[in-house]
Each structure stands twice: as structure tokens, then as C-alpha cells.
XYZ file of C-alpha atoms in Angstrom:
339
model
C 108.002 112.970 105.013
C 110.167 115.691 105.262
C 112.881 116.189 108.094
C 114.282 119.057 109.155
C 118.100 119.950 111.038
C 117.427 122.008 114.341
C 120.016 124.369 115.050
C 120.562 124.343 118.616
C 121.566 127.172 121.428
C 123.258 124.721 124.253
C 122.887 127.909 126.552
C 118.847 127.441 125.530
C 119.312 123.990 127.556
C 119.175 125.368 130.649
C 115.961 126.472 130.996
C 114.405 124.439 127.290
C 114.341 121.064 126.989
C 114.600 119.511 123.536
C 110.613 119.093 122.722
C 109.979 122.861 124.035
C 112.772 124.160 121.487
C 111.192 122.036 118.789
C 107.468 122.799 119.163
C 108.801 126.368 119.027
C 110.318 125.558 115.905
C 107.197 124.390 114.357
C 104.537 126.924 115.629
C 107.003 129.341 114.160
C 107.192 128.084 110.381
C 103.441 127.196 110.578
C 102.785 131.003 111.825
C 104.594 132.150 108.879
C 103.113 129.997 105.856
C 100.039 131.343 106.509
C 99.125 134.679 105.328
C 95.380 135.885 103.661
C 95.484 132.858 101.612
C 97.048 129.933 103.127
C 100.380 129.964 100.810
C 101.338 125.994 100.857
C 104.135 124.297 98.951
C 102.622 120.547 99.492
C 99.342 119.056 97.666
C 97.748 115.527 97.713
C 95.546 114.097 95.110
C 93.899 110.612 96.123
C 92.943 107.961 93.186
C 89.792 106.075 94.372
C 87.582 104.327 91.512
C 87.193 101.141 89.601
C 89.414 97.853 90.194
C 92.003 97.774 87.735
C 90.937 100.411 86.035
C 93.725 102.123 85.196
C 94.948 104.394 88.383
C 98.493 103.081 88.246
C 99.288 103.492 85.084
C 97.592 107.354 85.145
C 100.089 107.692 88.214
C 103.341 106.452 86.606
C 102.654 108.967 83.813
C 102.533 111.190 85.363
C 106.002 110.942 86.833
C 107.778 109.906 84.381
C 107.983 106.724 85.774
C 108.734 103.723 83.068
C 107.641 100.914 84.573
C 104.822 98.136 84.210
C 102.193 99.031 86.424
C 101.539 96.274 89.521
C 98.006 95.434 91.296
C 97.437 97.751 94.577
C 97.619 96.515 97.492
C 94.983 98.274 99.900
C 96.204 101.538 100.219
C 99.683 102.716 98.260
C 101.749 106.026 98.827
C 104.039 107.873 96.161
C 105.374 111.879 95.651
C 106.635 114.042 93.150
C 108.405 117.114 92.656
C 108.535 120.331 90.406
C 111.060 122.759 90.549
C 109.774 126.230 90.726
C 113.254 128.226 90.023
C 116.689 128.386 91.170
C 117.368 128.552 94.815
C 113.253 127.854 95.274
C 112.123 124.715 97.550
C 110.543 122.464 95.043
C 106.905 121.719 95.552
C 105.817 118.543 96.461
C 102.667 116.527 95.430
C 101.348 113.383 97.417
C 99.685 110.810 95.175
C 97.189 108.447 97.220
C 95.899 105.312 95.589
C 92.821 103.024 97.138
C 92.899 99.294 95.508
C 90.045 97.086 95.749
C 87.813 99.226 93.939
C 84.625 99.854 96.432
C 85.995 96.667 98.809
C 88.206 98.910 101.091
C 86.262 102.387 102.000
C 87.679 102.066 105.290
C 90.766 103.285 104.114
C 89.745 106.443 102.712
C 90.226 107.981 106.312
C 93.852 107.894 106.598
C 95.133 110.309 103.558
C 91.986 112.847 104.170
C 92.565 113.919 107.455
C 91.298 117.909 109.160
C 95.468 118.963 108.528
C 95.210 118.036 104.481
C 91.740 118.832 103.622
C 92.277 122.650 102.053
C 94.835 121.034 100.041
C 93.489 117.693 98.736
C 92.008 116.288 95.284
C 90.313 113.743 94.179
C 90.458 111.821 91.333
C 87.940 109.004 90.264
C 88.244 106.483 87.851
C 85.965 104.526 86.684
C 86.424 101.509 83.892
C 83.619 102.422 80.586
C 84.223 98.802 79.786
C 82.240 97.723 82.410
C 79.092 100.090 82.594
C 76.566 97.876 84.590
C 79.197 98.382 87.381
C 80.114 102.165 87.160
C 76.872 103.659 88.856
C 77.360 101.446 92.157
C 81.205 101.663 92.181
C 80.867 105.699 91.293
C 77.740 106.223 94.017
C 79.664 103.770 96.505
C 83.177 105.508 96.782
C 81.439 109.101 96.180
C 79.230 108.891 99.332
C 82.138 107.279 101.651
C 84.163 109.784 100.380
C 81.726 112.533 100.714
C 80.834 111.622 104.062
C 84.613 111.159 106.020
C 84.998 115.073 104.168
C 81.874 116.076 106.200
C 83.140 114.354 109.245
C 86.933 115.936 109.033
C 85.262 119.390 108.374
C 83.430 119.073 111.352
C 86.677 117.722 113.364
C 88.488 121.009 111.686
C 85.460 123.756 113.065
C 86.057 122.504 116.357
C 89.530 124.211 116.126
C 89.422 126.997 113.182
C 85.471 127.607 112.532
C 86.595 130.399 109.545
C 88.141 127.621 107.771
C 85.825 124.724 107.741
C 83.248 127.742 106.874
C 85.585 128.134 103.959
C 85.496 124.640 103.123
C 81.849 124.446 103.614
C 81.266 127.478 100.834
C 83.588 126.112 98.367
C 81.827 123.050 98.256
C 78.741 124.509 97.737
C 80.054 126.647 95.476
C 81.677 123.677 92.959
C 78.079 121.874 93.286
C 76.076 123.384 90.717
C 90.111 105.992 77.145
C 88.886 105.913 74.284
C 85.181 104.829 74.054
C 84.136 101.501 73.963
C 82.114 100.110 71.533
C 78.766 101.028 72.409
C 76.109 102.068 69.828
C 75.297 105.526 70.203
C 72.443 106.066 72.322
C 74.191 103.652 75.273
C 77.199 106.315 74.519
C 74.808 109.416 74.838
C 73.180 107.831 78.209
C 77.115 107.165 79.871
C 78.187 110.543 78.286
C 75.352 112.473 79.727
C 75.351 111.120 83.085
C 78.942 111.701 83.434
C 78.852 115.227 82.500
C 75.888 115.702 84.791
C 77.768 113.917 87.722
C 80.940 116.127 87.187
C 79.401 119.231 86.614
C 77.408 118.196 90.139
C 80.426 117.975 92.031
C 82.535 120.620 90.484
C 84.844 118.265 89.205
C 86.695 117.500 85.404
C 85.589 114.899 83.085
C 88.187 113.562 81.006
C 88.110 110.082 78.920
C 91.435 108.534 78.677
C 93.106 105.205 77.342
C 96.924 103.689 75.876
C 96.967 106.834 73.885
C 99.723 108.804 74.892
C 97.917 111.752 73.413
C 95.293 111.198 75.881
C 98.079 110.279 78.302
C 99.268 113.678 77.979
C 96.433 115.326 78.474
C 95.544 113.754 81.859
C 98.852 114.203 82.798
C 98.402 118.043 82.622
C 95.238 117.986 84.613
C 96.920 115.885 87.414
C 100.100 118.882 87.708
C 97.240 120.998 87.868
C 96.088 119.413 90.849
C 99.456 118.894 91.916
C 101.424 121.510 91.892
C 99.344 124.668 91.005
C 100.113 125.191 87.208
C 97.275 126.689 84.450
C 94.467 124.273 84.009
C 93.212 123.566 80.404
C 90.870 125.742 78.627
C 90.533 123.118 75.920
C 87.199 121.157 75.783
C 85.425 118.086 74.072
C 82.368 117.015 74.272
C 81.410 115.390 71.325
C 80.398 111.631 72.409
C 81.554 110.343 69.340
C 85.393 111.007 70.743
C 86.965 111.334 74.137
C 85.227 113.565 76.751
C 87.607 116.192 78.244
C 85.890 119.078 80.579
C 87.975 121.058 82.906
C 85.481 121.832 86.032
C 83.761 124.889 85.357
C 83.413 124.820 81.262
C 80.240 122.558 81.403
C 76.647 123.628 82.099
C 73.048 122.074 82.611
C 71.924 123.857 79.593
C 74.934 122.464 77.605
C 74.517 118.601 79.553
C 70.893 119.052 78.203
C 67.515 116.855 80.056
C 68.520 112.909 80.390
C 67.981 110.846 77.641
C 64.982 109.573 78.213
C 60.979 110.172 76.382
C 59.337 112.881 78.491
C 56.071 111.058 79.130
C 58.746 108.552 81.041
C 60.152 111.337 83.506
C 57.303 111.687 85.919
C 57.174 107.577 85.731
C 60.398 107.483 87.478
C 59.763 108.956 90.627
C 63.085 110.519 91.910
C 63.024 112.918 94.439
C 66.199 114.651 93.182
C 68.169 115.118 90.023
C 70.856 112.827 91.454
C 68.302 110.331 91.818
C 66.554 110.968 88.638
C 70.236 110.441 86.338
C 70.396 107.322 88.285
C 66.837 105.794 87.290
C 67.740 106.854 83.468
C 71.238 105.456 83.557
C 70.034 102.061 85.528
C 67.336 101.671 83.146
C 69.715 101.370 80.397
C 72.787 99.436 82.585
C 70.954 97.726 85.389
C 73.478 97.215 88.155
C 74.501 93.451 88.743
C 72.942 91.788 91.603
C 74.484 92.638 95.156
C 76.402 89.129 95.391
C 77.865 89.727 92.139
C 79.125 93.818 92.735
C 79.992 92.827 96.315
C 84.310 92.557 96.619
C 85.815 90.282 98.460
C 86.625 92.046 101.580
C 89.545 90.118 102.715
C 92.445 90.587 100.901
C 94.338 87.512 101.876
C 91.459 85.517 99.737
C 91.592 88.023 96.784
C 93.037 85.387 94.016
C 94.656 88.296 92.514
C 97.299 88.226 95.056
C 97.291 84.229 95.103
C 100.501 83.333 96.266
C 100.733 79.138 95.996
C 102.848 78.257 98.812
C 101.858 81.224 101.530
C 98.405 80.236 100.566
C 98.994 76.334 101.478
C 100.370 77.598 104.802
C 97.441 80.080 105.475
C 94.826 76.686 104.484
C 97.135 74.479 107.138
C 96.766 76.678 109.973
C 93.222 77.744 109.443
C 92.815 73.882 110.088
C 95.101 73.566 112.986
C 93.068 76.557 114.872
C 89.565 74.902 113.986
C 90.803 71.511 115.167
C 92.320 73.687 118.648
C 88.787 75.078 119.113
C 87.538 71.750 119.232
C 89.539 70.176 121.229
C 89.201 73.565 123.387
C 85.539 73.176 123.405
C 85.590 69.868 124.815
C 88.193 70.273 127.352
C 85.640 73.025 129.497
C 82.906 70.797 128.759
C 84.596 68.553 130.526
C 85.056 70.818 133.430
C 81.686 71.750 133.444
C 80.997 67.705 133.640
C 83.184 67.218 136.262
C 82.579 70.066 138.474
């Protein structure tokens, strides 16, 4: 949050209060940081994706933070700044993080809101170790995502109908670690489906681990988003090492038709190529059964944040309410009786 120092006329008192002199202020700095294209020194990118799958530590690195990464807790906040030259405010980047992996959608309303949607980015990642879960957790935070965009671009065309136009188009227009050990045609099928899904959205693919030469690479991609600088040119997509696709070097011709016979295609029945990478990639990693992918949506009984002796507490008064209900219970039936 930044805070600014009003200089004050007290002769302006007279006839200004305070709040009139500031909203002044405001209107007059937003009025001037907008010109033909919106020139804005602030960016937020928001880390949604698989539980402990690595968004911390990508987030650290990214600011040259040292530290041992800790679990998220619901929703976390950090920033960062770059120096653009001397006597230049430095820009500033707002890094988002959702914990919980697909247990806490809710929260994916309060960092996208109608004032921070022209500059926002997402970033998803999801945990290759674990590929029975990735379709559900990528399809799950995708559409919640997806939809709260739709609803803010709405909320924004109620008050600037050029921009969410704007917004609109450009999302139309982007819509066209080190591997684990999976033998190669279970590689080709998460490989493929990934490139197709990123290529979808508009969006980078980029495999990462430990390896600070991976490290490094992701770190680049995130100041891209950041702060503005030169995206990569550099690309990999040889399935046999690390994917890394900057948004807009991939094609469908290049992705290729998913790995599967072509006598099995019409079997499948998908009324949309989203749908139809779906069928292919579930036929290969069947999602786990719905009591199995579904979080725990209370935090409190998450035994990740297990805390012994708050937890004792917490067991102690859930049994002192129960017992007050009873008693509670009893006490107007014996009203009711009585009356």
C-alpha cells in the first residue's frame, strides 16, 4: 500500500474540507496516468495451482529471498521492486498466492478485482508428480478463475464499456521440474495436453524443479509479468527434457492431434477440443474418486497446520457448546411443557 504526503493550502480550508482536497488529489494523478495506453507502474501476478506444489519457493526466487519456504495459509500477500533509473519511481509487482490447492476458490475474488484486472497475471502450478490429480485441480481453479474474470469484466463495462471491450478482445485474442519418471508415452500424453491447454489460454508452459538453472529461467518469466521486461524467445519442447514455451511460440500444428489411435477419436464423444484432451488425458490418468480429490475445506482441521495444544482447546469447547445445546434444547422443551 502506498501512502502519499498532501501538501496543504490552509486558505483552501475555508471553503474545502479535507476529503474534497484529497479526492481532488486522486482524480488528478489518476487523470494523468492514463494516456492511449494506460501507462501503469504497478502489476500483480496471482499463484493458484496444486497443494504444495511448489508456489513458495517459485516466489522467494524470485526475490531474492533466502529463506525456507512455509505452508500457505489461505490467501498470502508479498511485493517487489525494480529500479528503472536514477531519480525514476521504482515499479512495483504484487505477488498473490492461494493455499489449499482447489479447497479455497472463494478466495480468488479478493486480489482480481474490476480496478486490477488490465494489469493482472496468472500463474498456475500444477505438481507432475501427481498426474491423476492435475486435470481436476487444473479444470477446477481454471473455471473459478475464469468465471470471477467474466464477472469483474462485467462489473468494469458498467463503468468504462471501451475497456472491458478491450479486455473482452484480448482474451479472445490469447485463446487460440524436471520430469518425473514416467515412460514415454504417459510423458507424451501430460506433455501434449499441457501444450494444448497453454496454447488454449494464451498462456507459457514452463517445467521447473530444485534446479537453479530452471530456477532462473522461471524467474525471468515471472519479471516479465512483473515488471514489463523482454520475455524469452528461447523454447523447448522436446518431452524428453523440461518444457519451456513463452505464450505465443506454440501452435496446433506444432502440439500435433492427441495421442490417441484414430479409430478411438469418434469413440470419445466430446463436444469440444477442451473436452476431447480431457477424455485422452483421463483415459490414461483417471482422476481419483470425488472423496479422495475433495480438500478439506476447513482449515482449522487441515493436519498440516496441527497445532497440539490450540487443537486440545478447539476439541474442549466444541464439547462444551454441544453439551450447551443440549441442555438449551431441553430447557424450551420445558417451556413448551409447562406452558
Amino acid at each position: 500500500m502506498n501512502y502519499h504526503i498532501l501538501t496543504i493550502n490552509h486558505d483552501n480550508l475555508i471553503s474545502e474540507t479535507l476529503w474534497e482536497i484529497a479526492k481532488a488529489e486522486v482524480e488528478k494523478r489518476s487523470s494523468g496516468s492514463e494516456g492511449d495506453g494506460l501507462e501503469i507502474g504497478e502489476k500483480s501476478v496471482f499463484f493458484i495451482g496444486s497443494k504444495n506444489g511448489g508456489k513458495t519457493t517459485i516466489i522467494l526466487r524470485c526475490l531474492d529471498r533466502d529463506e525456507p519456504p512455509k505452508p500457505t495459509l489461505a490467501l498470502e500477500y508479498t511485493y517487489g521492486r525494480r529500479a528503472k533509473g536514477h531519480n525514476i519511481p521504482k515499479d512495483i509487482a504484487h505477488f498473490w498466492e492461494l493455499g489449499g490447492g482447489t479447497s479455497l476458490l472463494d478466495l480468488i475474488s479478493i486480489p482480481i478485482t474490476s480496478d486490477t484486472l488490465r494489469t493482472f497475471s496468472i500463474v498456475l502450478v500444477l505438481d507432475l508428480s501427481k498426474p491423476n490429480d492435475l486435470w481436476p485441480t487444473m479444470e477446477n481453479l481454471l473455471q473459478a478463475t475464469k468465471s470471477h474474470v467474466d464477472k469483474m469484466i462485467m462489473k468494469l463495462g458498467k463503468t468504462n464499456s471501451k475497456a472491458a471491450s478491450e479486455m473482452r478482445q484480448k482474451i479472445r485474442n490469447n485463446m487460440q521440474k524436471d520430469h518425473p519418471d514416467f515412460d514415454s508415452e504417459k510423458r507424451k500424453v501430460i506433455c501434449k495436453t499441457l501444450r494444448f491447454v497453454a496454447h488454449y489460454y494464451g498462456a507459457s508452459l514452463m517445467f521447473t524443479s530444485k534446479s537453479e538453472a530452471l530456477l532462473l529461467k522461471i524467474r525471468g518469466v515471472i519479471n516479465q509479468l512483473a515488471f514489463g521486461i523482454d520475455k524469452s524467445k528461447s523454447i523447448c519442447v522436446d518431452q524428453n527434457k523440461p518444457l519451456f514455451i513463452t505464450a505465443g511460440l506454440d501452435s496446433l500444428s506444432q502440439i500435433g492431434s492427441p495421442p490417441v489411435p484414430d479409430n478411438d477419436i469418434g469413440k470419445l464423444h466430446a463436444h469440444s477440443p477442451m473436452e476431447l484432451w480431457k477424455k485422452v488425458y483421463e483415459r490414461v490418468f483417471p482422476p481419483k474418486s470425488i472423496n479422495m480429490l475433495k480438500d478439506i475445506k476447513d482449515p482449522a482441521r487441515d493436519p498440516q497446520y496441527a497445532e497440539s495444544e490450540v487443537d486440545e482447546m478447539r476439541i474442549q469447547k466444541d464439547q462444551e457448546l454441544e453439551q450447551y445445546k443440549r441442555s438449551s434444547s431441553k430447557s424450551w422443551k420445558q417451556i413448551e411443557f409447562d406452558s
